[in-house]
Short mmCIF file of C-alpha atoms and ligand atoms in Angstrom, two decimals:
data_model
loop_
_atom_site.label_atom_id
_atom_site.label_comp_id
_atom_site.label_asym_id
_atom_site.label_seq_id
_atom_site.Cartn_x
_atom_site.Cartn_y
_atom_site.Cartn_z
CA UNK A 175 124.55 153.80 133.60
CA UNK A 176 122.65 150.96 131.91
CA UNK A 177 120.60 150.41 134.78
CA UNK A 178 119.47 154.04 134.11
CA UNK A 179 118.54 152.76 130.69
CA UNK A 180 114.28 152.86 130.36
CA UNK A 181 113.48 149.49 128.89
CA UNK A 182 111.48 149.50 125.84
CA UNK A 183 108.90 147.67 124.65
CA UNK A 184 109.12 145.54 121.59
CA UNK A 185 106.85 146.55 118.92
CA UNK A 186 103.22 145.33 118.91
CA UNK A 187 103.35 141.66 116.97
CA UNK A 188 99.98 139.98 116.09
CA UNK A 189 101.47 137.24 114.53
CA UNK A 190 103.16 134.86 117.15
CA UNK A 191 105.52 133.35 114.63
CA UNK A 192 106.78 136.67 113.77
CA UNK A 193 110.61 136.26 113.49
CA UNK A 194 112.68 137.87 115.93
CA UNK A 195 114.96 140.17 114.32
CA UNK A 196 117.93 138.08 113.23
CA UNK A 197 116.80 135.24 114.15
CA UNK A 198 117.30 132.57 111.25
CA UNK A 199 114.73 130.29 111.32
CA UNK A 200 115.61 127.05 109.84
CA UNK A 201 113.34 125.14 106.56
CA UNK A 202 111.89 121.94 107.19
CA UNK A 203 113.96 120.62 104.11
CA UNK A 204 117.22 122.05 105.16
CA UNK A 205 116.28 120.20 109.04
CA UNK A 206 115.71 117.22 107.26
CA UNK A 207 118.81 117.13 105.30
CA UNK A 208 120.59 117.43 108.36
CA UNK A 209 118.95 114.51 110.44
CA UNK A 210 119.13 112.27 106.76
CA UNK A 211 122.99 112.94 106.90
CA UNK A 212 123.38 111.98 110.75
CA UNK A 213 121.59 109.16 111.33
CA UNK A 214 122.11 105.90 110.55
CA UNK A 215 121.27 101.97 111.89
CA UNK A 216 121.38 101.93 115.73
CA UNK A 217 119.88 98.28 116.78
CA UNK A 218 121.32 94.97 116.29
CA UNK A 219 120.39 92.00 114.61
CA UNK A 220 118.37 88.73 115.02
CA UNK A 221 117.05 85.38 113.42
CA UNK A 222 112.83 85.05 114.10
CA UNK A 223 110.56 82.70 112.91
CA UNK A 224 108.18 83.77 109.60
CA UNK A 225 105.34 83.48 110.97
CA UNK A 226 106.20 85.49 114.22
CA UNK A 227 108.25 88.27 111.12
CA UNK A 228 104.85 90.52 110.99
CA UNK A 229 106.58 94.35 110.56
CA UNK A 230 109.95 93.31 111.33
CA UNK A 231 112.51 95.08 108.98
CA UNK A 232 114.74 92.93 107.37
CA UNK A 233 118.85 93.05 107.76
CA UNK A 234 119.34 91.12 105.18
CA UNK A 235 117.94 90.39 101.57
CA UNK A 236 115.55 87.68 101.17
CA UNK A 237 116.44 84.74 98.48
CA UNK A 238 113.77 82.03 97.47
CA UNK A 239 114.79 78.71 98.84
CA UNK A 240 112.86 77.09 96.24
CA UNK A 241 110.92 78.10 93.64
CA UNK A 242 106.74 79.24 93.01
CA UNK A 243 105.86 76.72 92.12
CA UNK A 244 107.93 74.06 92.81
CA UNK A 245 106.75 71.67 90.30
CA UNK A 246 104.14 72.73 86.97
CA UNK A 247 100.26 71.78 88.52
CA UNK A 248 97.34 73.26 87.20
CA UNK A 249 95.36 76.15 87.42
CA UNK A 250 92.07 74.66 86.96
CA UNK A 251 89.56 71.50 87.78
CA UNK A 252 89.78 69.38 84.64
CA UNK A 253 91.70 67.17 82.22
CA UNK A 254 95.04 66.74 81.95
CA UNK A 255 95.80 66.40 77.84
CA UNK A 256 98.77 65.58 75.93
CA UNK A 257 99.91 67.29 72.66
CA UNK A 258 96.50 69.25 73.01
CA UNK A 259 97.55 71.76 70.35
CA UNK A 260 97.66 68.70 67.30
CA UNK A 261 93.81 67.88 69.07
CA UNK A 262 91.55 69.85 66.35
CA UNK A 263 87.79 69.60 66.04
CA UNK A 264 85.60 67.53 68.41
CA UNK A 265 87.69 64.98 69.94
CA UNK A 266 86.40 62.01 72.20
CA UNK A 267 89.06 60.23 74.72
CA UNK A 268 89.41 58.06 77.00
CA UNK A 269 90.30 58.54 80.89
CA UNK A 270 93.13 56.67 82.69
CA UNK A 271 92.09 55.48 86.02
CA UNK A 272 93.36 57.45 88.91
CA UNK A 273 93.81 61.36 88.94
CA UNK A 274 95.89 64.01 90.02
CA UNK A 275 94.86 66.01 92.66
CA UNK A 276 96.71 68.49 95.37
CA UNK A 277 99.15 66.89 97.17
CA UNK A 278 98.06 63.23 95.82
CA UNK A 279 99.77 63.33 91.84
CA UNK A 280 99.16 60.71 89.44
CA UNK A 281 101.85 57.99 89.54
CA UNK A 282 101.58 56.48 86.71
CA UNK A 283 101.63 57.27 82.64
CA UNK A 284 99.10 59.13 80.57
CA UNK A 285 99.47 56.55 77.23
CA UNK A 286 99.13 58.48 74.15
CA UNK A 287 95.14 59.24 73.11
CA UNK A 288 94.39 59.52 76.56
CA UNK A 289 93.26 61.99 79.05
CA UNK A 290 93.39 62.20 83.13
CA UNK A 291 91.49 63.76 85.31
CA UNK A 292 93.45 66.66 87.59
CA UNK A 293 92.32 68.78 90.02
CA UNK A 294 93.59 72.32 90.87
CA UNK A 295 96.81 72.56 92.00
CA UNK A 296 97.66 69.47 91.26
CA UNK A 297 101.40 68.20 90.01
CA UNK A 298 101.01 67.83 85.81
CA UNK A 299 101.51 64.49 85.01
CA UNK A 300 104.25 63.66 82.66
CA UNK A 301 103.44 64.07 79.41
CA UNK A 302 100.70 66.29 79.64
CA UNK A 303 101.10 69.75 78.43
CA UNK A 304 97.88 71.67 78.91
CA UNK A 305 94.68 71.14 81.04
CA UNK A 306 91.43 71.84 79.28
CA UNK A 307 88.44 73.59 81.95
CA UNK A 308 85.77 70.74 82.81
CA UNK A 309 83.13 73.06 82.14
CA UNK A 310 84.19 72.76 78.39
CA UNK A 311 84.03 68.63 78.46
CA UNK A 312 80.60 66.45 78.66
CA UNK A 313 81.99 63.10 80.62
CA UNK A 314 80.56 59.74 81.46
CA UNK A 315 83.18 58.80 83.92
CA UNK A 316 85.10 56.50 81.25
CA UNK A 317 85.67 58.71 78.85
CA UNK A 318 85.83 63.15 77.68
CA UNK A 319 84.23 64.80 74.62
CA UNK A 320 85.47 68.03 73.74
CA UNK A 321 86.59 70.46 71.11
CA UNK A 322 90.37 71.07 70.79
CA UNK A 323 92.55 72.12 70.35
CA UNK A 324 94.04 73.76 73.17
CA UNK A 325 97.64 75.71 73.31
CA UNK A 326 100.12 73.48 74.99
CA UNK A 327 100.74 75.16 78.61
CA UNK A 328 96.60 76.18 78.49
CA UNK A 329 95.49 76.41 82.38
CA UNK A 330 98.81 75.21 83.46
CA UNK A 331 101.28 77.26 86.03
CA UNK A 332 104.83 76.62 85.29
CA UNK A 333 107.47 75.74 87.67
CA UNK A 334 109.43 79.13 88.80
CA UNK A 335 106.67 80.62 86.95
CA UNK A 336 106.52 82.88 89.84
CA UNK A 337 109.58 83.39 91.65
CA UNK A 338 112.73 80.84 90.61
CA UNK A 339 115.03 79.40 92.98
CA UNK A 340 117.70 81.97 94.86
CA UNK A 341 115.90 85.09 92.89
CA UNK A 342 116.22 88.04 95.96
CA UNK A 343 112.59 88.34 97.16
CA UNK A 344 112.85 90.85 99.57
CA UNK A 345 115.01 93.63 99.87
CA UNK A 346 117.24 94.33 103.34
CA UNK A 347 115.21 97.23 105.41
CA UNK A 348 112.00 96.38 104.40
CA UNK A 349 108.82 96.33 106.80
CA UNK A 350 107.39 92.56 106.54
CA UNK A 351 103.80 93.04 105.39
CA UNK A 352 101.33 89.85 105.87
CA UNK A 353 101.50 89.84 102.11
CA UNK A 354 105.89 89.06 102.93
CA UNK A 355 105.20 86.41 105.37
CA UNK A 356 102.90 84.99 102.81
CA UNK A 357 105.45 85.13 100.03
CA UNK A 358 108.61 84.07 102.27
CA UNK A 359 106.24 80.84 102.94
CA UNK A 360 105.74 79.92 99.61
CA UNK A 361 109.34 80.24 98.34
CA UNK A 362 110.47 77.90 101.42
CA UNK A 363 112.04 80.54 103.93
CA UNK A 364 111.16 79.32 107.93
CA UNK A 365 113.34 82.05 109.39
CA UNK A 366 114.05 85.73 108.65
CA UNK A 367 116.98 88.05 109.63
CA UNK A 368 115.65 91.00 110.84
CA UNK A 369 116.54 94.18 113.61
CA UNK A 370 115.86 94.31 116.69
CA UNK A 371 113.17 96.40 117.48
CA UNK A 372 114.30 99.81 117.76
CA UNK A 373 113.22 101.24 121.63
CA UNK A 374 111.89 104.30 122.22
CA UNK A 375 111.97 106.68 125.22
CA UNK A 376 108.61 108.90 125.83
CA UNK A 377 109.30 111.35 128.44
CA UNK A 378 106.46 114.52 129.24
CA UNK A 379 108.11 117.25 130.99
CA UNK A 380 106.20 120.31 133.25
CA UNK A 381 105.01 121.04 136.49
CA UNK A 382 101.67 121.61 135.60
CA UNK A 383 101.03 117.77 133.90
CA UNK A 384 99.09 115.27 135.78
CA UNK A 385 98.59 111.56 135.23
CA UNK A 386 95.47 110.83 132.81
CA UNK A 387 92.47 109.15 134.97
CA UNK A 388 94.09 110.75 138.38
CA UNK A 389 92.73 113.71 139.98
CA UNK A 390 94.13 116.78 138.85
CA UNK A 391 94.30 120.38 140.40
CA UNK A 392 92.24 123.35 138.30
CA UNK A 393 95.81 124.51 137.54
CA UNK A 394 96.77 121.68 136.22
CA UNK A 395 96.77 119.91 132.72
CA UNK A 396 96.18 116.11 132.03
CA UNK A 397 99.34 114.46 130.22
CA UNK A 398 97.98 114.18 126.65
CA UNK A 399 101.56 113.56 125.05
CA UNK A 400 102.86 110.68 126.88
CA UNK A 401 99.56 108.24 125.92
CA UNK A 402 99.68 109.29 121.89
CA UNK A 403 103.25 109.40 121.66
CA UNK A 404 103.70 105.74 123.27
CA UNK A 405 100.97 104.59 121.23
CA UNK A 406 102.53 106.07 117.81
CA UNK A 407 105.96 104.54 118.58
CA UNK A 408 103.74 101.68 118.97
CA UNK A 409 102.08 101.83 115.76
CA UNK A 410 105.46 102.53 114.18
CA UNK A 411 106.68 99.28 114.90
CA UNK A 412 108.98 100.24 117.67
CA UNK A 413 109.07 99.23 121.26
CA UNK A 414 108.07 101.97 123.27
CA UNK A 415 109.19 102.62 127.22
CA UNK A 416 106.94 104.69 129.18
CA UNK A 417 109.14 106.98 131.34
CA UNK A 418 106.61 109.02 132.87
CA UNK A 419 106.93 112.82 133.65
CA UNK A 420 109.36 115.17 134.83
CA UNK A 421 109.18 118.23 136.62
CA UNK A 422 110.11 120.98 135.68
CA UNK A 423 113.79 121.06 137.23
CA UNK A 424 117.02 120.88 135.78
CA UNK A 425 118.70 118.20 137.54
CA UNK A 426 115.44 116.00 138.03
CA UNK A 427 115.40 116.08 134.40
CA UNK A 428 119.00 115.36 133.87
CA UNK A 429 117.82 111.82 135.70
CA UNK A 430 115.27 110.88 133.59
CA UNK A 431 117.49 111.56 130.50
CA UNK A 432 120.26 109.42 132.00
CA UNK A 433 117.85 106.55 132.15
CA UNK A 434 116.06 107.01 129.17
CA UNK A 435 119.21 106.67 127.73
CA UNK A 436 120.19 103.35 129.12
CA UNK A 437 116.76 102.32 128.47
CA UNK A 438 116.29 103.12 124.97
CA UNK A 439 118.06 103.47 121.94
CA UNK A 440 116.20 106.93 121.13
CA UNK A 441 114.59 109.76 123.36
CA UNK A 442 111.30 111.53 122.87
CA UNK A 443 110.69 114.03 125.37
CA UNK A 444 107.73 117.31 124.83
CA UNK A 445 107.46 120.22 126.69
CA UNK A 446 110.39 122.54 127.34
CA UNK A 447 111.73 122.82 124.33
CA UNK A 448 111.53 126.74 124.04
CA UNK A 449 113.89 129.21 125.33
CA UNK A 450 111.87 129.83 128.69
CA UNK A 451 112.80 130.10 131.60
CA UNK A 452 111.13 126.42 132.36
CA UNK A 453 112.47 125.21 128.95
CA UNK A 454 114.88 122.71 130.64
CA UNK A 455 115.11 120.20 127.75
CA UNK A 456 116.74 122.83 125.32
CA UNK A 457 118.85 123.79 128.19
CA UNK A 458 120.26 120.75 128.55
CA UNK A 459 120.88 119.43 125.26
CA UNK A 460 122.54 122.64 124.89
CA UNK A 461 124.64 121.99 127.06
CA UNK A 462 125.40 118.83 125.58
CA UNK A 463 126.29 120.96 122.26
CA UNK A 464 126.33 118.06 120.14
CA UNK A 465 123.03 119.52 117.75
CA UNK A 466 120.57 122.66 118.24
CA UNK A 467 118.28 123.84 119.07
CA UNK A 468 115.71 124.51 115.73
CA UNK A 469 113.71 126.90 115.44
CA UNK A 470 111.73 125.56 112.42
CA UNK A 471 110.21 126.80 109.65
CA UNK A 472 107.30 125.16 110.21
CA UNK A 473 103.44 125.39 111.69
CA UNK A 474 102.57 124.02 114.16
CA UNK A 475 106.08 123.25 115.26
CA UNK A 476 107.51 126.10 117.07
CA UNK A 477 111.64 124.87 118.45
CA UNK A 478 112.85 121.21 118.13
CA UNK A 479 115.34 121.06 120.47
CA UNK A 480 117.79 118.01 118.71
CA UNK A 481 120.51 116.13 120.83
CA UNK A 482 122.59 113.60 121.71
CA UNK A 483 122.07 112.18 125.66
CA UNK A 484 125.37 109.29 126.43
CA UNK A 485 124.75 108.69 123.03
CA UNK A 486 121.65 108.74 122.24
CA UNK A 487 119.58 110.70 119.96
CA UNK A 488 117.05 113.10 121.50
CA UNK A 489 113.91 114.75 120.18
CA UNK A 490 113.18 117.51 122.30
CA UNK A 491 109.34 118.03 121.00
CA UNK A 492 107.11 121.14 121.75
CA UNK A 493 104.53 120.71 124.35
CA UNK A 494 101.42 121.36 122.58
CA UNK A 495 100.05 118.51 121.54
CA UNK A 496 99.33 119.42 118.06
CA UNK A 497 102.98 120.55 117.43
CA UNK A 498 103.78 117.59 119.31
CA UNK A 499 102.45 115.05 116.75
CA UNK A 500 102.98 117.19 113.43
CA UNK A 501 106.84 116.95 114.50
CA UNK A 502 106.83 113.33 115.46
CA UNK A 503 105.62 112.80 112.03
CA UNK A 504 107.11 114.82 110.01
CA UNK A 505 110.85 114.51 111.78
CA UNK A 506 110.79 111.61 114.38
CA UNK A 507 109.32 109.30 112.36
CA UNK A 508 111.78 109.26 109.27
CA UNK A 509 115.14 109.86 111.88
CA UNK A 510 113.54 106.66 113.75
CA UNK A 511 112.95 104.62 110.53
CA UNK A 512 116.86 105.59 109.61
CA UNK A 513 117.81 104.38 113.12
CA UNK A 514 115.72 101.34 113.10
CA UNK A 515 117.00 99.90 109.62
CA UNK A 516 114.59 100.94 107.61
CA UNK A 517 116.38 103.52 105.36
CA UNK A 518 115.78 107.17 105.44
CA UNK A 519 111.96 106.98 103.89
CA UNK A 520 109.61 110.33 103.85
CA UNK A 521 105.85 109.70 102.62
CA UNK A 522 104.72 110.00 99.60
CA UNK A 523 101.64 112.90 99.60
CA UNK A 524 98.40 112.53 97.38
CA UNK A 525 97.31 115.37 95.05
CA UNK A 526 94.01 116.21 96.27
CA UNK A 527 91.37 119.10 95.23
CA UNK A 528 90.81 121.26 98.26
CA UNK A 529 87.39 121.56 99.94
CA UNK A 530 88.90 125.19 101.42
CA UNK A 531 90.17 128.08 100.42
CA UNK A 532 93.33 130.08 101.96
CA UNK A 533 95.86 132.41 101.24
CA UNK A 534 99.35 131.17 102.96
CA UNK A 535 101.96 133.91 103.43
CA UNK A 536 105.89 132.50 102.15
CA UNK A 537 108.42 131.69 104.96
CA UNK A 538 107.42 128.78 106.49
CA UNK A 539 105.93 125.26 105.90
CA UNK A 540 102.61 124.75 107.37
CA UNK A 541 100.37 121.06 108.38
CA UNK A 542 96.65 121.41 108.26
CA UNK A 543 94.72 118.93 110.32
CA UNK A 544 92.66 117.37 107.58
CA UNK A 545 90.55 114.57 105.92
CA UNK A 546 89.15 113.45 102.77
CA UNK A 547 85.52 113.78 102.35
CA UNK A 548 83.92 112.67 98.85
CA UNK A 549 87.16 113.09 97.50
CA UNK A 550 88.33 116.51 98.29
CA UNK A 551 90.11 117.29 101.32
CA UNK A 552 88.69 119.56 104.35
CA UNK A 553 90.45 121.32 107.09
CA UNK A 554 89.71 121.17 110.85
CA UNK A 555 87.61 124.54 111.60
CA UNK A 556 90.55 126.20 113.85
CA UNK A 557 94.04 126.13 112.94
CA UNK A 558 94.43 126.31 117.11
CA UNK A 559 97.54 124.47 117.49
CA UNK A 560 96.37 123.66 121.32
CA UNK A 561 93.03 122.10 119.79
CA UNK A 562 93.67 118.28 120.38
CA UNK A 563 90.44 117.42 119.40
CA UNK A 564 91.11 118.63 115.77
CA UNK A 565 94.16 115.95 115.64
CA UNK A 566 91.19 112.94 116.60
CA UNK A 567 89.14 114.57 113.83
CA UNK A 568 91.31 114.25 111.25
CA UNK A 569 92.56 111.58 109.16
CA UNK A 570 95.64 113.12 107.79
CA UNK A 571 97.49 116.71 107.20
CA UNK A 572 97.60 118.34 104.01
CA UNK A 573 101.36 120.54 103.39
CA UNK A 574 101.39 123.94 102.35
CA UNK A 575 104.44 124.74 101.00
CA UNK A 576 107.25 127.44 102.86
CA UNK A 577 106.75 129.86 99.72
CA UNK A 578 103.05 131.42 99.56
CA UNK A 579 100.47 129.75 98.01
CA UNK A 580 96.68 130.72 97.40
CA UNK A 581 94.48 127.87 97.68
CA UNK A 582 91.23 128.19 96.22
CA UNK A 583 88.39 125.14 96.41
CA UNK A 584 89.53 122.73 94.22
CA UNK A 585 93.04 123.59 93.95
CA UNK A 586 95.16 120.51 94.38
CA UNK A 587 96.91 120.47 97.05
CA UNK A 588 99.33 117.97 99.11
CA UNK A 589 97.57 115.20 101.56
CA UNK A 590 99.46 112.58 104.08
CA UNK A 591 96.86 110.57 105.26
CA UNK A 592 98.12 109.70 108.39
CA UNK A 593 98.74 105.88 107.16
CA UNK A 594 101.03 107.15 105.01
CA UNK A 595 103.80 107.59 108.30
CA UNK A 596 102.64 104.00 109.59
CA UNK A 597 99.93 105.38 111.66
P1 AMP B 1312 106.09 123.93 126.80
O1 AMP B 1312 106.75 123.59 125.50
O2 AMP B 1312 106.58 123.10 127.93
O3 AMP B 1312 106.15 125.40 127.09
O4 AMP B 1312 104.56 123.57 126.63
C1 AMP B 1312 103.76 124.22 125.64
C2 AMP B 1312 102.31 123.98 125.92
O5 AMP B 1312 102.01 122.60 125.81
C3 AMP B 1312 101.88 124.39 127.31
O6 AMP B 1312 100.58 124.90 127.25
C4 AMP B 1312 101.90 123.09 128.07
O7 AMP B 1312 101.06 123.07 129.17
C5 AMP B 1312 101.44 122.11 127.01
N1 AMP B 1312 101.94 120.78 127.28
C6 AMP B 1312 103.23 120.47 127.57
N2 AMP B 1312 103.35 119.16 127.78
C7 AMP B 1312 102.12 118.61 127.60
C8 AMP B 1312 101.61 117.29 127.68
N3 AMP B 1312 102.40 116.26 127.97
N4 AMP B 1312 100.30 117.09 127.44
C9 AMP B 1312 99.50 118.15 127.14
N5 AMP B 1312 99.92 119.41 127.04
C10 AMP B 1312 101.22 119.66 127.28
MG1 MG B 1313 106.61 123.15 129.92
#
């Protein structure tokens, strides 16, 4: 009898992220939550060198082995004096012979009613408690006129002044900046304990993708996902593994999962991620039933498709490009810092006047492709989500909140350059 059955159209939707009834589409808050509470450090530890340590993260905290500075040297090119605060009015001294100078200290003794020359950086000769500018002396070579008095410690650094001895430097999961390596230096460190870095599978899936460069059919697309998602695991910091494209086909795919997985402590796949009948990835990790498939909350995002391959955590991305890279970001990015060592981190946005007006209905979060111009932030012209050239125009995505909002010009409104996810 139910073959009998007319079928029925659905009723006319304009909006493609209508929800199907009872559906329940998940928030981008709630997804996070979820990942946050999952995922933890996957990679193991070793010992590198400083100077090779350049956005490492750390597995340990970082102690001074000695401290900044080591020993009290001045600040400035001039004369070492002693008890300059009792030195009032214009005072005229003798020099010893010899100086102090960087890496070459005075041996000897500075005898009371003396001065010596010293040179920045220079070790402070005992006895001498301040250095006074030699702009602010007239010499002959034998001898210093000046006015005093000075306050004892004047244009001198003190030992420790900066960092003492076995005070924690740097904190366990941090991302060495140059700025670290610099630091770590200083304080005597040669060798860091750090993670190994964390290695990332970049799989494209469909039939209709071919190779960038190669010749490609009319029918076909080029692969636009594989190139910027390799490159953004590379910007991250992580080590990516290129592991090309798979056809649409179940079992083919299966393959490149299984070695992705050996491969790579994490998967990122795009394409398929729907509930298609070509949507193999969600199929699979379904199958797998260890997470979900998502349908987000979110725009341009469309299903996630979340697993676990022998293992091994999978982001099943959407195949549009767009979606492709506002879901690395926004979800990738922070599960792989958490997986990498780095602590569950989300960026921090900039409150920015907008250079655009729109009115943004409530139920879902939505990325902008954006920049800053002059100080106010502007929008790419379509909100296309297949428009990969708006991603290379902009600098950044500005949030829109899941509850409506009506932005006028010059509303302030939330802005992630893109440096502020490591890219
Ligand atoms: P899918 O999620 O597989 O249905 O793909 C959604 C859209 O993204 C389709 O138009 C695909 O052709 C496109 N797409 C999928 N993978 C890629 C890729 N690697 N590079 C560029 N476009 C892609
Ligand atoms: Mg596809």
């Amino acid at each position: 009898m139910s073959q009998d059955k007319l079928l029925v159209p659905p009723p006319l939707k304009n909006d493609c992220f209508a929800l199907p009834a009872g559906t329940l589409w998940t928030p981008v808050s709630d997804a996070l939550e979820t990942l946050k509470g999952r995922l933890h450090t996957c990679v193991e530890q070793e010992v590198v060198p400083v100077t090779t340590s350049l956005g490492r993260i750390l597995a340990a905290d970082v102690s001074a082995v000695r401290a900044h500075p080591p020993q009290p040297n001045s600040a400035v090119d001039g004369y070492g004096l002693r008890h300059a605060d009792l030195l009032t009015g214009a005072q005229t001294l003798p020099l010893v012979e010899g100086r102090s100078a960087a890496g070459a200290p005075f041996e000897g003794i500075v005898p009371p009613n003396h001065a010596v020359r010293i040179l920045t950086g220079a070790t402070i000769p005992d006895g001498i408690d301040a250095v006074i500018l030699q702009e602010d002396v007239t010499t002959d070579g034998h001898s210093i006129a000046f006015h005093g008095p000075l306050k004892r410690g004047a244009n001198t650094r003190q030992s420790g002044e900066d960092v003492h001895a076995d005070e924690t430097i740097l904190r366990k999961g941090r991302k060495l900046t140059p700025a670290d390596l610099g630091l770590m230096a200083a304080t005597g460190i040669g060798s860091v304990e750090v993670y190994k870095p964390l290695r990332v599978a970049v799989v494209s899936t469909g039939d209709e993708l071919a190779e960038a460069g190669a010749d490609a059919r009319a029918d076909q697309i080029y692969d636009a996902n594989r190139p910027m998602l390799l490159a953004m695991v590379a910007q991250f910091g992580f080590e990516p593994i290129d592991m090309g494209r798979a056809p649409d086909d179940r079992e083919a795919l299966r393959g490149y999962l299984d070695e992705a997985a050996i491969r790579a402590d994490v998967i990122l796949t795009s394409g398929g991620a729907s509930s298609g009948d070509e949507d193999h990835m969600s199929a699979l990790l379904n199958e797998t039933q260890a997470m979900s498939t998502w349908r987000l909350a979110l725009k341009p995002g469309r299903p996630l498709a979340l697993g676990v391959w022998e293992g091994k955590p999978v982001f099943g991305l959407p195949g549009n490009p767009v979606a492709a890279l506002v879901c690395t970001l926004i979800f990738a990015k922070p599960a792989m810092s958490a997986l990498a060592g780095q602590g569950w981190r989300l960026p921090e946005p900039l409150k920015v006047p907008a250079a655009f007006s729109k009115n943004k209905k409530a139920g879902r979060r939505e990325y902008l492709r954006a920049k800053l111009v002059e100080g106010r932030v502007v929008v790419f012209k379509s909100e296309g989500s297949g428009r990969i050239s708006g991603l290379s125009w902009a600098e950044g995505l500005v949030e829109l909140p899941d509850e409506a909002l009506d932005v006028q010009e010059g509303s302030l409104v939330d802005y992630y350059p893109f440096s502020a996810f490591g890219l």
